[in-house]
PDB file of C-alpha atoms in Angstrom:
ATOM      1  CA  GLU U  30      12.476 -10.559 -12.041  1.00  0.00           C
ATOM      2  CA  MET U  31       9.144 -11.800 -10.743  1.00  0.00           C
ATOM      3  CA  GLU U  32       5.959 -10.856 -12.519  1.00  0.00           C
ATOM      4  CA  GLY U  33       3.801  -8.224 -10.938  1.00  0.00           C
ATOM      5  CA  GLY U  34       6.425  -5.477 -10.832  1.00  0.00           C
ATOM      6  CA  LYS U  35       7.641  -3.559  -7.843  1.00  0.00           C
ATOM      7  CA  ASN U  36       5.541  -2.641  -4.827  1.00  0.00           C
ATOM      8  CA  ASP U  37       6.896  -0.451  -2.020  1.00  0.00           C
ATOM      9  CA  GLY U  38      10.479  -1.159  -3.067  1.00  0.00           C
ATOM     10  CA  GLY U  39      10.044  -4.947  -3.071  1.00  0.00           C
ATOM     11  CA  LEU U  40       9.035  -7.537  -5.583  1.00  0.00           C
ATOM     12  CA  LYS U  41       5.434  -8.659  -5.687  1.00  0.00           C
ATOM     13  CA  ARG U  42       4.448 -12.150  -6.794  1.00  0.00           C
ATOM     14  CA  GLU U  43       1.168 -12.654  -8.610  1.00  0.00           C
ATOM     15  CA  LYS U  44      -1.487 -14.592  -6.693  1.00  0.00           C
ATOM     16  CA  ILE U  45      -1.470 -18.299  -7.427  1.00  0.00           C
ATOM     17  CA  ASP U  46      -4.944 -19.283  -8.601  1.00  0.00           C
ATOM     18  CA  LYS U  47      -4.707 -23.022  -8.052  1.00  0.00           C
ATOM     19  CA  MET U  48      -2.458 -24.824  -5.597  1.00  0.00           C
ATOM     20  CA  SER U  49      -0.629 -27.754  -7.162  1.00  0.00           C
ATOM     21  CA  ALA U  50       1.552 -30.434  -5.555  1.00  0.00           C
ATOM     22  CA  GLU U  51       3.971 -30.129  -8.472  1.00  0.00           C
ATOM     23  CA  VAL U  52       7.198 -28.520  -7.225  1.00  0.00           C
ATOM     24  CA  VAL U  53       7.787 -25.437  -9.361  1.00  0.00           C
ATOM     25  CA  ASP U  54       9.768 -22.250  -8.770  1.00  0.00           C
ATOM     26  CA  SER U  55       6.748 -20.048  -9.504  1.00  0.00           C
ATOM     27  CA  ASN U  56       4.883 -21.525  -6.489  1.00  0.00           C
ATOM     28  CA  PRO U  57       6.945 -21.143  -3.297  1.00  0.00           C
ATOM     29  CA  TYR U  58       4.398 -23.194  -1.354  1.00  0.00           C
ATOM     30  CA  SER U  59       4.416 -26.230  -3.649  1.00  0.00           C
ATOM     31  CA  ARG U  60       6.869 -28.106  -1.424  1.00  0.00           C
ATOM     32  CA  LEU U  61       4.546 -27.646   1.544  1.00  0.00           C
ATOM     33  CA  LEU U  62       1.785 -29.417  -0.364  1.00  0.00           C
ATOM     34  CA  ALA U  63       3.758 -32.609   0.196  1.00  0.00           C
ATOM     35  CA  LEU U  64       2.238 -32.551   3.696  1.00  0.00           C
ATOM     36  CA  GLN U  65      -1.141 -33.159   2.096  1.00  0.00           C
ATOM     37  CA  THR U  66       0.255 -35.942  -0.093  1.00  0.00           C
ATOM     38  CA  MET U  67       1.681 -37.641   3.023  1.00  0.00           C
ATOM     39  CA  GLY U  68      -1.664 -37.377   4.801  1.00  0.00           C
ATOM     40  CA  ILE U  69      -0.391 -35.003   7.510  1.00  0.00           C
ATOM     41  CA  VAL U  70      -2.946 -32.330   6.547  1.00  0.00           C
ATOM     42  CA  THR U  71      -6.188 -32.802   4.634  1.00  0.00           C
ATOM     43  CA  ASN U  72      -6.498 -29.516   2.719  1.00  0.00           C
ATOM     44  CA  TYR U  73      -3.359 -27.410   2.775  1.00  0.00           C
ATOM     45  CA  ALA U  74      -4.712 -24.952   0.192  1.00  0.00           C
ATOM     46  CA  ALA U  75      -7.355 -23.824   2.737  1.00  0.00           C
ATOM     47  CA  ILE U  76      -4.658 -21.891   4.643  1.00  0.00           C
ATOM     48  CA  ARG U  77      -4.958 -19.208   1.957  1.00  0.00           C
ATOM     49  CA  SER U  78      -8.452 -18.385   3.239  1.00  0.00           C
ATOM     50  CA  PHE U  79      -7.370 -17.868   6.875  1.00  0.00           C
ATOM     51  CA  SER U  80      -6.726 -14.492   8.500  1.00  0.00           C
ATOM     52  CA  VAL U  81      -4.474 -13.985  11.527  1.00  0.00           C
ATOM     53  CA  LEU U  82      -3.870 -10.925  13.697  1.00  0.00           C
ATOM     54  CA  ILE U  83      -0.648 -10.847  15.708  1.00  0.00           C
ATOM     55  CA  VAL U  84      -0.528  -8.344  18.556  1.00  0.00           C
ATOM     56  CA  GLY U  85       3.040  -7.658  19.608  1.00  0.00           C
ATOM     57  CA  MET U  86       5.979  -8.017  17.257  1.00  0.00           C
ATOM     58  CA  GLY U  87       8.538  -8.940  19.886  1.00  0.00           C
ATOM     59  CA  GLY U  88      10.576 -12.128  20.013  1.00  0.00           C
ATOM     60  CA  LEU U  89       7.551 -14.417  19.650  1.00  0.00           C
ATOM     61  CA  GLY U  90       5.351 -12.281  17.384  1.00  0.00           C
ATOM     62  CA  SER U  91       8.048 -11.613  14.794  1.00  0.00           C
ATOM     63  CA  VAL U  92       8.907 -15.309  14.506  1.00  0.00           C
ATOM     64  CA  ALA U  93       5.217 -16.296  14.328  1.00  0.00           C
ATOM     65  CA  ALA U  94       4.651 -13.738  11.546  1.00  0.00           C
ATOM     66  CA  GLU U  95       7.574 -15.091   9.560  1.00  0.00           C
ATOM     67  CA  MET U  96       6.408 -18.696   9.902  1.00  0.00           C
ATOM     68  CA  LEU U  97       2.808 -17.857   8.939  1.00  0.00           C
ATOM     69  CA  THR U  98       4.097 -15.993   5.889  1.00  0.00           C
ATOM     70  CA  ARG U  99       6.249 -18.959   4.882  1.00  0.00           C
ATOM     71  CA  CYS U 100       3.224 -21.246   5.205  1.00  0.00           C
ATOM     72  CA  GLY U 101       1.143 -19.077   2.869  1.00  0.00           C
ATOM     73  CA  ILE U 102      -1.459 -17.651   5.259  1.00  0.00           C
ATOM     74  CA  GLY U 103      -4.109 -15.656   3.375  1.00  0.00           C
ATOM     75  CA  THR U 104      -4.151 -12.441   5.403  1.00  0.00           C
ATOM     76  CA  LEU U 105      -1.681 -11.473   8.098  1.00  0.00           C
ATOM     77  CA  LYS U 106      -2.237  -8.308  10.132  1.00  0.00           C
ATOM     78  CA  LEU U 107       0.460  -7.093  12.517  1.00  0.00           C
ATOM     79  CA  PHE U 108       0.018  -4.697  15.421  1.00  0.00           C
ATOM     80  CA  ASP U 109       2.623  -3.311  17.797  1.00  0.00           C
ATOM     81  CA  TYR U 110       2.691   0.062  19.522  1.00  0.00           C
ATOM     82  CA  ASP U 111       6.356  -0.193  20.521  1.00  0.00           C
ATOM     83  CA  SER U 112       9.335   1.008  18.509  1.00  0.00           C
ATOM     84  CA  ILE U 113      12.498  -0.884  17.669  1.00  0.00           C
ATOM     85  CA  SER U 114      15.426  -0.124  19.959  1.00  0.00           C
ATOM     86  CA  LEU U 115      19.074  -1.149  20.033  1.00  0.00           C
ATOM     87  CA  ALA U 116      18.446  -3.081  23.279  1.00  0.00           C
ATOM     88  CA  ASN U 117      16.232  -5.680  21.565  1.00  0.00           C
ATOM     89  CA  MET U 118      18.147  -6.061  18.283  1.00  0.00           C
ATOM     90  CA  ASN U 119      19.749  -9.331  19.369  1.00  0.00           C
ATOM     91  CA  ARG U 120      16.445 -11.232  19.424  1.00  0.00           C
ATOM     92  CA  LEU U 121      14.486  -9.683  16.574  1.00  0.00           C
ATOM     93  CA  PHE U 122      14.750  -9.793  12.807  1.00  0.00           C
ATOM     94  CA  TYR U 123      15.540  -6.115  12.340  1.00  0.00           C
ATOM     95  CA  THR U 124      18.612  -4.153  11.344  1.00  0.00           C
ATOM     96  CA  PRO U 125      20.119  -1.113  13.113  1.00  0.00           C
ATOM     97  CA  ALA U 126      18.839   1.067  10.246  1.00  0.00           C
ATOM     98  CA  GLN U 127      15.274   0.277  11.394  1.00  0.00           C
ATOM     99  CA  ILE U 128      15.690   1.663  14.935  1.00  0.00           C
ATOM    100  CA  GLY U 129      12.994   4.157  15.844  1.00  0.00           C
TER     101      GLY U 129
END
């Protein structure tokens, strides 16, 4: 079990104080730091200070939110006034239990 305990039914990982290029299981973003080592990005750790607002969680918004989360974005705010329906299940990352 990850440290930090449970939060809203899911596991919560403690905040990583210092980004390191060493690949370790406790830092899910450590593999991405290889981009900095290869010279593709200059300061990957800076992504933790960025905030992004996504308006619309449809086919594009839901994928963008997932990718930003995987990259380690600092703050991600999501906004969508629509509700999930069976008609759009085939292109979104939801389950039938989440309809409504």
